[in-house]
Amino acid sequence: MYKTIIEALQQKFPGVDAKVLEPVARKLAKSATKEEDVPTLVEGVTFQQVTESYSDFRVTQAVATASARAVSDYEERFGLKDGKRKEEPKPDDKKKEDKAEALAERLEALEKRFSEQDAATKQKGFQTSIASILKEKGVRESFYMPIISGRTFEDEDAAKAFAETVEQSYKDDEQALANAAHSGSRKPDKAQGDTEEDPLLKAVQEKTDRIAAEKNNKQ
């Protein structure tokens, strides 16, 4: 069943390494009872879910390895085996305690770094998802890339809502240009050196804030 699922995922996401697809494939394999279920299960998988599953897998694996190494080093320094002393403590206990604290700090820093990497991977996935949606809707890349670049999103719903506001702004902008062309006028160029906020970006931000506020009110 797992092999069938991984093959189906590779067809849906061509070019994505099998190792990246493995975590979500194993998760789907637990839900599938027969091969006829595979197309439906795979159809519901988004690229964002793939990146999140792989990120969670990498973080869990890295933290588990680091934790096991930390426990092993701690027991070796303090003469422990399975949490019990193998020998009487030596006079330099204070020095060993300091080393143990330093080791704990290193482990905490490692967990923080992987957490930050995980967050960065998720945000990259959100931006990829938004770009894919807008591209399918026919929005020009030169239009949406400056808008989504550098932005962060709370979850996939927020990313989709933002994509909708950008799409609508694009349609409004295109309609305004069409109307201007029809009337014989043209959209004024922005003056060189003008630092005033781009009205399009401002409009997108206002729509995004409004959607977020409505979402919070419903919760």
JSON list of C-alpha atoms in Angstrom, two decimals, residues 8-181:
[
{"chain": "A", "resi": 8, "resn": "ALA", "atom": "CA", "xyz": [0.83, 8.31, -6.70]},
{"chain": "A", "resi": 9, "resn": "LEU", "atom": "CA", "xyz": [2.38, 11.21, -4.78]},
{"chain": "A", "resi": 10, "resn": "GLN", "atom": "CA", "xyz": [5.35, 11.31, -7.16]},
{"chain": "A", "resi": 11, "resn": "GLN", "atom": "CA", "xyz": [2.93, 11.61, -10.07]},
{"chain": "A", "resi": 12, "resn": "LYS", "atom": "CA", "xyz": [1.03, 14.44, -8.36]},
{"chain": "A", "resi": 13, "resn": "PHE", "atom": "CA", "xyz": [4.19, 16.30, -7.30]},
{"chain": "A", "resi": 14, "resn": "PRO", "atom": "CA", "xyz": [6.72, 15.65, -10.12]},
{"chain": "A", "resi": 15, "resn": "GLY", "atom": "CA", "xyz": [10.28, 16.60, -9.28]},
{"chain": "A", "resi": 16, "resn": "VAL", "atom": "CA", "xyz": [9.81, 16.32, -5.49]},
{"chain": "A", "resi": 17, "resn": "ASP", "atom": "CA", "xyz": [12.33, 13.94, -3.90]},
{"chain": "A", "resi": 18, "resn": "ALA", "atom": "CA", "xyz": [10.86, 10.67, -2.60]},
{"chain": "A", "resi": 19, "resn": "LYS", "atom": "CA", "xyz": [12.42, 11.32, 0.82]},
{"chain": "A", "resi": 20, "resn": "VAL", "atom": "CA", "xyz": [10.33, 14.48, 1.12]},
{"chain": "A", "resi": 21, "resn": "LEU", "atom": "CA", "xyz": [7.18, 12.54, 0.25]},
{"chain": "A", "resi": 22, "resn": "GLU", "atom": "CA", "xyz": [7.89, 9.60, 2.61]},
{"chain": "A", "resi": 23, "resn": "PRO", "atom": "CA", "xyz": [6.45, 11.10, 5.85]},
{"chain": "A", "resi": 24, "resn": "VAL", "atom": "CA", "xyz": [3.07, 12.00, 4.34]},
{"chain": "A", "resi": 25, "resn": "ALA", "atom": "CA", "xyz": [3.01, 8.69, 2.41]},
{"chain": "A", "resi": 26, "resn": "ARG", "atom": "CA", "xyz": [3.48, 6.69, 5.63]},
{"chain": "A", "resi": 27, "resn": "LYS", "atom": "CA", "xyz": [0.71, 8.70, 7.27]},
{"chain": "A", "resi": 28, "resn": "LEU", "atom": "CA", "xyz": [-1.67, 8.01, 4.38]},
{"chain": "A", "resi": 29, "resn": "ALA", "atom": "CA", "xyz": [-0.75, 4.30, 4.43]},
{"chain": "A", "resi": 30, "resn": "LYS", "atom": "CA", "xyz": [-2.24, 4.06, 7.93]},
{"chain": "A", "resi": 31, "resn": "SER", "atom": "CA", "xyz": [-5.57, 5.41, 6.65]},
{"chain": "A", "resi": 32, "resn": "ALA", "atom": "CA", "xyz": [-5.83, 3.40, 3.43]},
{"chain": "A", "resi": 33, "resn": "THR", "atom": "CA", "xyz": [-7.58, 0.03, 3.77]},
{"chain": "A", "resi": 34, "resn": "LYS", "atom": "CA", "xyz": [-7.52, -0.88, 0.08]},
{"chain": "A", "resi": 35, "resn": "GLU", "atom": "CA", "xyz": [-5.77, 0.34, -3.05]},
{"chain": "A", "resi": 36, "resn": "GLU", "atom": "CA", "xyz": [-9.00, 1.87, -4.35]},
{"chain": "A", "resi": 37, "resn": "ASP", "atom": "CA", "xyz": [-8.71, 4.43, -1.53]},
{"chain": "A", "resi": 38, "resn": "VAL", "atom": "CA", "xyz": [-5.31, 5.69, -2.71]},
{"chain": "A", "resi": 39, "resn": "PRO", "atom": "CA", "xyz": [-6.42, 8.11, -5.50]},
{"chain": "A", "resi": 40, "resn": "THR", "atom": "CA", "xyz": [-8.91, 9.83, -3.18]},
{"chain": "A", "resi": 41, "resn": "LEU", "atom": "CA", "xyz": [-6.39, 10.14, -0.33]},
{"chain": "A", "resi": 42, "resn": "VAL", "atom": "CA", "xyz": [-3.63, 11.47, -2.59]},
{"chain": "A", "resi": 43, "resn": "GLU", "atom": "CA", "xyz": [-6.00, 13.92, -4.29]},
{"chain": "A", "resi": 44, "resn": "GLY", "atom": "CA", "xyz": [-6.62, 15.60, -0.92]},
{"chain": "A", "resi": 45, "resn": "VAL", "atom": "CA", "xyz": [-2.91, 16.15, -0.21]},
{"chain": "A", "resi": 46, "resn": "THR", "atom": "CA", "xyz": [-1.57, 19.69, -0.71]},
{"chain": "A", "resi": 47, "resn": "PHE", "atom": "CA", "xyz": [2.04, 20.69, -1.25]},
{"chain": "A", "resi": 48, "resn": "GLN", "atom": "CA", "xyz": [1.86, 22.53, 2.06]},
{"chain": "A", "resi": 49, "resn": "GLN", "atom": "CA", "xyz": [1.00, 19.27, 3.85]},
{"chain": "A", "resi": 50, "resn": "VAL", "atom": "CA", "xyz": [3.96, 17.58, 2.18]},
{"chain": "A", "resi": 51, "resn": "THR", "atom": "CA", "xyz": [6.42, 20.25, 3.36]},
{"chain": "A", "resi": 52, "resn": "GLU", "atom": "CA", "xyz": [4.94, 20.34, 6.86]},
{"chain": "A", "resi": 53, "resn": "SER", "atom": "CA", "xyz": [5.09, 16.54, 7.26]},
{"chain": "A", "resi": 54, "resn": "TYR", "atom": "CA", "xyz": [8.70, 16.47, 6.07]},
{"chain": "A", "resi": 55, "resn": "SER", "atom": "CA", "xyz": [9.67, 19.38, 8.33]},
{"chain": "A", "resi": 56, "resn": "ASP", "atom": "CA", "xyz": [8.03, 17.75, 11.36]},
{"chain": "A", "resi": 57, "resn": "PHE", "atom": "CA", "xyz": [9.82, 14.49, 10.55]},
{"chain": "A", "resi": 58, "resn": "ARG", "atom": "CA", "xyz": [13.22, 16.20, 10.28]},
{"chain": "A", "resi": 59, "resn": "VAL", "atom": "CA", "xyz": [12.75, 18.17, 13.49]},
{"chain": "A", "resi": 60, "resn": "THR", "atom": "CA", "xyz": [11.56, 15.12, 15.45]},
{"chain": "A", "resi": 61, "resn": "GLN", "atom": "CA", "xyz": [14.43, 13.02, 14.12]},
{"chain": "A", "resi": 62, "resn": "ALA", "atom": "CA", "xyz": [17.06, 15.67, 14.86]},
{"chain": "A", "resi": 63, "resn": "VAL", "atom": "CA", "xyz": [15.79, 16.41, 18.37]},
{"chain": "A", "resi": 64, "resn": "ALA", "atom": "CA", "xyz": [15.55, 12.69, 19.20]},
{"chain": "A", "resi": 65, "resn": "THR", "atom": "CA", "xyz": [19.14, 12.13, 18.06]},
{"chain": "A", "resi": 66, "resn": "ALA", "atom": "CA", "xyz": [20.40, 15.17, 19.96]},
{"chain": "A", "resi": 67, "resn": "SER", "atom": "CA", "xyz": [18.49, 14.15, 23.09]},
{"chain": "A", "resi": 68, "resn": "ALA", "atom": "CA", "xyz": [19.88, 10.61, 23.01]},
{"chain": "A", "resi": 69, "resn": "ARG", "atom": "CA", "xyz": [23.40, 11.98, 22.59]},
{"chain": "A", "resi": 70, "resn": "ALA", "atom": "CA", "xyz": [22.87, 14.43, 25.44]},
{"chain": "A", "resi": 71, "resn": "VAL", "atom": "CA", "xyz": [21.65, 11.67, 27.78]},
{"chain": "A", "resi": 72, "resn": "SER", "atom": "CA", "xyz": [24.57, 9.44, 26.82]},
{"chain": "A", "resi": 73, "resn": "ASP", "atom": "CA", "xyz": [27.11, 12.22, 27.42]},
{"chain": "A", "resi": 74, "resn": "TYR", "atom": "CA", "xyz": [25.47, 13.14, 30.73]},
{"chain": "A", "resi": 75, "resn": "GLU", "atom": "CA", "xyz": [25.53, 9.54, 32.01]},
{"chain": "A", "resi": 76, "resn": "GLU", "atom": "CA", "xyz": [29.14, 9.10, 30.92]},
{"chain": "A", "resi": 77, "resn": "ARG", "atom": "CA", "xyz": [30.28, 12.28, 32.69]},
{"chain": "A", "resi": 78, "resn": "PHE", "atom": "CA", "xyz": [28.41, 11.47, 35.90]},
{"chain": "A", "resi": 79, "resn": "GLY", "atom": "CA", "xyz": [29.08, 7.74, 35.98]},
{"chain": "A", "resi": 80, "resn": "LEU", "atom": "CA", "xyz": [25.44, 6.80, 35.41]},
{"chain": "A", "resi": 81, "resn": "LYS", "atom": "CA", "xyz": [23.77, 3.87, 33.70]},
{"chain": "A", "resi": 82, "resn": "ASP", "atom": "CA", "xyz": [20.02, 4.03, 33.02]},
{"chain": "A", "resi": 83, "resn": "GLY", "atom": "CA", "xyz": [19.78, 6.88, 35.51]},
{"chain": "A", "resi": 84, "resn": "LYS", "atom": "CA", "xyz": [21.64, 5.03, 38.31]},
{"chain": "A", "resi": 85, "resn": "ARG", "atom": "CA", "xyz": [25.16, 5.64, 39.57]},
{"chain": "A", "resi": 86, "resn": "LYS", "atom": "CA", "xyz": [27.84, 3.16, 38.55]},
{"chain": "A", "resi": 87, "resn": "GLU", "atom": "CA", "xyz": [30.28, 4.57, 41.08]},
{"chain": "A", "resi": 88, "resn": "GLU", "atom": "CA", "xyz": [30.53, 7.10, 43.89]},
{"chain": "A", "resi": 89, "resn": "PRO", "atom": "CA", "xyz": [30.68, 10.74, 42.81]},
{"chain": "A", "resi": 90, "resn": "LYS", "atom": "CA", "xyz": [34.11, 12.28, 42.50]},
{"chain": "A", "resi": 91, "resn": "PRO", "atom": "CA", "xyz": [35.25, 15.57, 44.09]},
{"chain": "A", "resi": 92, "resn": "ASP", "atom": "CA", "xyz": [34.85, 17.48, 40.83]},
{"chain": "A", "resi": 93, "resn": "ASP", "atom": "CA", "xyz": [31.04, 17.22, 40.87]},
{"chain": "A", "resi": 94, "resn": "LYS", "atom": "CA", "xyz": [30.68, 21.01, 40.52]},
{"chain": "A", "resi": 95, "resn": "LYS", "atom": "CA", "xyz": [32.71, 20.97, 37.32]},
{"chain": "A", "resi": 96, "resn": "LYS", "atom": "CA", "xyz": [30.58, 18.16, 35.93]},
{"chain": "A", "resi": 97, "resn": "GLU", "atom": "CA", "xyz": [27.39, 19.99, 36.85]},
{"chain": "A", "resi": 98, "resn": "ASP", "atom": "CA", "xyz": [28.63, 23.04, 34.95]},
{"chain": "A", "resi": 99, "resn": "LYS", "atom": "CA", "xyz": [29.31, 20.85, 31.92]},
{"chain": "A", "resi": 100, "resn": "ALA", "atom": "CA", "xyz": [25.86, 19.31, 32.22]},
{"chain": "A", "resi": 101, "resn": "GLU", "atom": "CA", "xyz": [24.26, 22.76, 32.29]},
{"chain": "A", "resi": 102, "resn": "ALA", "atom": "CA", "xyz": [26.28, 23.80, 29.25]},
{"chain": "A", "resi": 103, "resn": "LEU", "atom": "CA", "xyz": [25.14, 20.64, 27.48]},
{"chain": "A", "resi": 104, "resn": "ALA", "atom": "CA", "xyz": [21.52, 21.39, 28.33]},
{"chain": "A", "resi": 105, "resn": "GLU", "atom": "CA", "xyz": [21.91, 24.90, 26.94]},
{"chain": "A", "resi": 106, "resn": "ARG", "atom": "CA", "xyz": [23.36, 23.50, 23.72]},
{"chain": "A", "resi": 107, "resn": "LEU", "atom": "CA", "xyz": [20.41, 21.13, 23.39]},
{"chain": "A", "resi": 108, "resn": "GLU", "atom": "CA", "xyz": [17.96, 23.99, 23.96]},
{"chain": "A", "resi": 109, "resn": "ALA", "atom": "CA", "xyz": [19.72, 26.09, 21.32]},
{"chain": "A", "resi": 110, "resn": "LEU", "atom": "CA", "xyz": [19.58, 23.15, 18.90]},
{"chain": "A", "resi": 111, "resn": "GLU", "atom": "CA", "xyz": [15.85, 22.70, 19.44]},
{"chain": "A", "resi": 112, "resn": "LYS", "atom": "CA", "xyz": [15.33, 26.44, 18.90]},
{"chain": "A", "resi": 113, "resn": "ARG", "atom": "CA", "xyz": [17.34, 26.37, 15.66]},
{"chain": "A", "resi": 114, "resn": "PHE", "atom": "CA", "xyz": [15.34, 23.46, 14.26]},
{"chain": "A", "resi": 115, "resn": "SER", "atom": "CA", "xyz": [12.11, 25.16, 15.32]},
{"chain": "A", "resi": 116, "resn": "GLU", "atom": "CA", "xyz": [13.14, 28.30, 13.42]},
{"chain": "A", "resi": 117, "resn": "GLN", "atom": "CA", "xyz": [14.10, 26.22, 10.39]},
{"chain": "A", "resi": 118, "resn": "ASP", "atom": "CA", "xyz": [10.74, 24.48, 10.54]},
{"chain": "A", "resi": 119, "resn": "ALA", "atom": "CA", "xyz": [8.94, 27.85, 10.67]},
{"chain": "A", "resi": 120, "resn": "ALA", "atom": "CA", "xyz": [10.97, 29.12, 7.70]},
{"chain": "A", "resi": 121, "resn": "THR", "atom": "CA", "xyz": [10.14, 25.97, 5.71]},
{"chain": "A", "resi": 122, "resn": "LYS", "atom": "CA", "xyz": [6.43, 26.41, 6.43]},
{"chain": "A", "resi": 123, "resn": "GLN", "atom": "CA", "xyz": [6.49, 30.06, 5.35]},
{"chain": "A", "resi": 124, "resn": "LYS", "atom": "CA", "xyz": [8.28, 29.09, 2.14]},
{"chain": "A", "resi": 125, "resn": "GLY", "atom": "CA", "xyz": [5.57, 26.49, 1.58]},
{"chain": "A", "resi": 126, "resn": "PHE", "atom": "CA", "xyz": [2.86, 29.12, 2.11]},
{"chain": "A", "resi": 127, "resn": "GLN", "atom": "CA", "xyz": [4.48, 31.43, -0.46]},
{"chain": "A", "resi": 128, "resn": "THR", "atom": "CA", "xyz": [4.86, 28.55, -2.93]},
{"chain": "A", "resi": 129, "resn": "SER", "atom": "CA", "xyz": [1.19, 27.67, -2.45]},
{"chain": "A", "resi": 130, "resn": "ILE", "atom": "CA", "xyz": [0.09, 31.30, -2.97]},
{"chain": "A", "resi": 131, "resn": "ALA", "atom": "CA", "xyz": [2.23, 31.65, -6.10]},
{"chain": "A", "resi": 132, "resn": "SER", "atom": "CA", "xyz": [0.78, 28.40, -7.48]},
{"chain": "A", "resi": 133, "resn": "ILE", "atom": "CA", "xyz": [-2.81, 29.56, -6.85]},
{"chain": "A", "resi": 134, "resn": "LEU", "atom": "CA", "xyz": [-2.24, 32.97, -8.44]},
{"chain": "A", "resi": 135, "resn": "LYS", "atom": "CA", "xyz": [-0.45, 31.48, -11.43]},
{"chain": "A", "resi": 136, "resn": "GLU", "atom": "CA", "xyz": [-3.41, 29.14, -12.04]},
{"chain": "A", "resi": 137, "resn": "LYS", "atom": "CA", "xyz": [-5.73, 32.16, -11.84]},
{"chain": "A", "resi": 138, "resn": "GLY", "atom": "CA", "xyz": [-3.74, 33.91, -14.56]},
{"chain": "A", "resi": 139, "resn": "VAL", "atom": "CA", "xyz": [-2.19, 36.58, -12.34]},
{"chain": "A", "resi": 140, "resn": "ARG", "atom": "CA", "xyz": [1.14, 37.85, -13.70]},
{"chain": "A", "resi": 141, "resn": "GLU", "atom": "CA", "xyz": [4.21, 36.87, -11.69]},
{"chain": "A", "resi": 142, "resn": "SER", "atom": "CA", "xyz": [5.53, 40.43, -11.98]},
{"chain": "A", "resi": 143, "resn": "PHE", "atom": "CA", "xyz": [2.35, 41.56, -10.21]},
{"chain": "A", "resi": 144, "resn": "TYR", "atom": "CA", "xyz": [2.16, 39.13, -7.29]},
{"chain": "A", "resi": 145, "resn": "MET", "atom": "CA", "xyz": [5.82, 38.45, -6.47]},
{"chain": "A", "resi": 146, "resn": "PRO", "atom": "CA", "xyz": [6.56, 41.93, -4.99]},
{"chain": "A", "resi": 147, "resn": "ILE", "atom": "CA", "xyz": [3.38, 41.62, -2.91]},
{"chain": "A", "resi": 148, "resn": "ILE", "atom": "CA", "xyz": [3.99, 38.16, -1.37]},
{"chain": "A", "resi": 149, "resn": "SER", "atom": "CA", "xyz": [7.76, 38.46, -1.03]},
{"chain": "A", "resi": 150, "resn": "GLY", "atom": "CA", "xyz": [8.85, 38.56, 2.62]},
{"chain": "A", "resi": 151, "resn": "ARG", "atom": "CA", "xyz": [5.35, 38.08, 4.04]},
{"chain": "A", "resi": 152, "resn": "THR", "atom": "CA", "xyz": [4.52, 35.55, 6.77]},
{"chain": "A", "resi": 153, "resn": "PHE", "atom": "CA", "xyz": [1.24, 33.73, 7.38]},
{"chain": "A", "resi": 154, "resn": "GLU", "atom": "CA", "xyz": [-0.31, 32.12, 10.45]},
{"chain": "A", "resi": 155, "resn": "ASP", "atom": "CA", "xyz": [-1.67, 29.09, 8.62]},
{"chain": "A", "resi": 156, "resn": "GLU", "atom": "CA", "xyz": [-2.76, 27.77, 5.23]},
{"chain": "A", "resi": 157, "resn": "ASP", "atom": "CA", "xyz": [-6.20, 29.39, 5.53]},
{"chain": "A", "resi": 158, "resn": "ALA", "atom": "CA", "xyz": [-4.57, 32.81, 5.98]},
{"chain": "A", "resi": 159, "resn": "ALA", "atom": "CA", "xyz": [-2.35, 32.16, 2.95]},
{"chain": "A", "resi": 160, "resn": "LYS", "atom": "CA", "xyz": [-5.35, 31.22, 0.79]},
{"chain": "A", "resi": 161, "resn": "ALA", "atom": "CA", "xyz": [-7.29, 34.28, 1.97]},
{"chain": "A", "resi": 162, "resn": "PHE", "atom": "CA", "xyz": [-4.33, 36.49, 1.07]},
{"chain": "A", "resi": 163, "resn": "ALA", "atom": "CA", "xyz": [-4.14, 34.87, -2.38]},
{"chain": "A", "resi": 164, "resn": "GLU", "atom": "CA", "xyz": [-7.80, 35.73, -2.92]},
{"chain": "A", "resi": 165, "resn": "THR", "atom": "CA", "xyz": [-7.23, 39.40, -2.03]},
{"chain": "A", "resi": 166, "resn": "VAL", "atom": "CA", "xyz": [-4.24, 39.61, -4.39]},
{"chain": "A", "resi": 167, "resn": "GLU", "atom": "CA", "xyz": [-6.27, 38.00, -7.19]},
{"chain": "A", "resi": 168, "resn": "GLN", "atom": "CA", "xyz": [-9.12, 40.46, -6.69]},
{"chain": "A", "resi": 169, "resn": "SER", "atom": "CA", "xyz": [-6.71, 43.41, -6.59]},
{"chain": "A", "resi": 170, "resn": "TYR", "atom": "CA", "xyz": [-5.17, 42.18, -9.84]},
{"chain": "A", "resi": 171, "resn": "LYS", "atom": "CA", "xyz": [-8.60, 42.00, -11.48]},
{"chain": "A", "resi": 172, "resn": "ASP", "atom": "CA", "xyz": [-9.48, 45.48, -10.20]},
{"chain": "A", "resi": 173, "resn": "ASP", "atom": "CA", "xyz": [-6.17, 46.86, -11.47]},
{"chain": "A", "resi": 174, "resn": "GLU", "atom": "CA", "xyz": [-6.59, 45.24, -14.88]},
{"chain": "A", "resi": 175, "resn": "GLN", "atom": "CA", "xyz": [-10.15, 46.56, -15.13]},
{"chain": "A", "resi": 176, "resn": "ALA", "atom": "CA", "xyz": [-8.97, 50.06, -14.23]},
{"chain": "A", "resi": 177, "resn": "LEU", "atom": "CA", "xyz": [-6.32, 49.89, -16.96]},
{"chain": "A", "resi": 178, "resn": "ALA", "atom": "CA", "xyz": [-8.90, 48.64, -19.47]},
{"chain": "A", "resi": 179, "resn": "ASN", "atom": "CA", "xyz": [-11.29, 51.46, -18.56]},
{"chain": "A", "resi": 180, "resn": "ALA", "atom": "CA", "xyz": [-8.49, 54.01, -18.84]},
{"chain": "A", "resi": 181, "resn": "ALA", "atom": "CA", "xyz": [-7.49, 52.68, -22.26]}
]
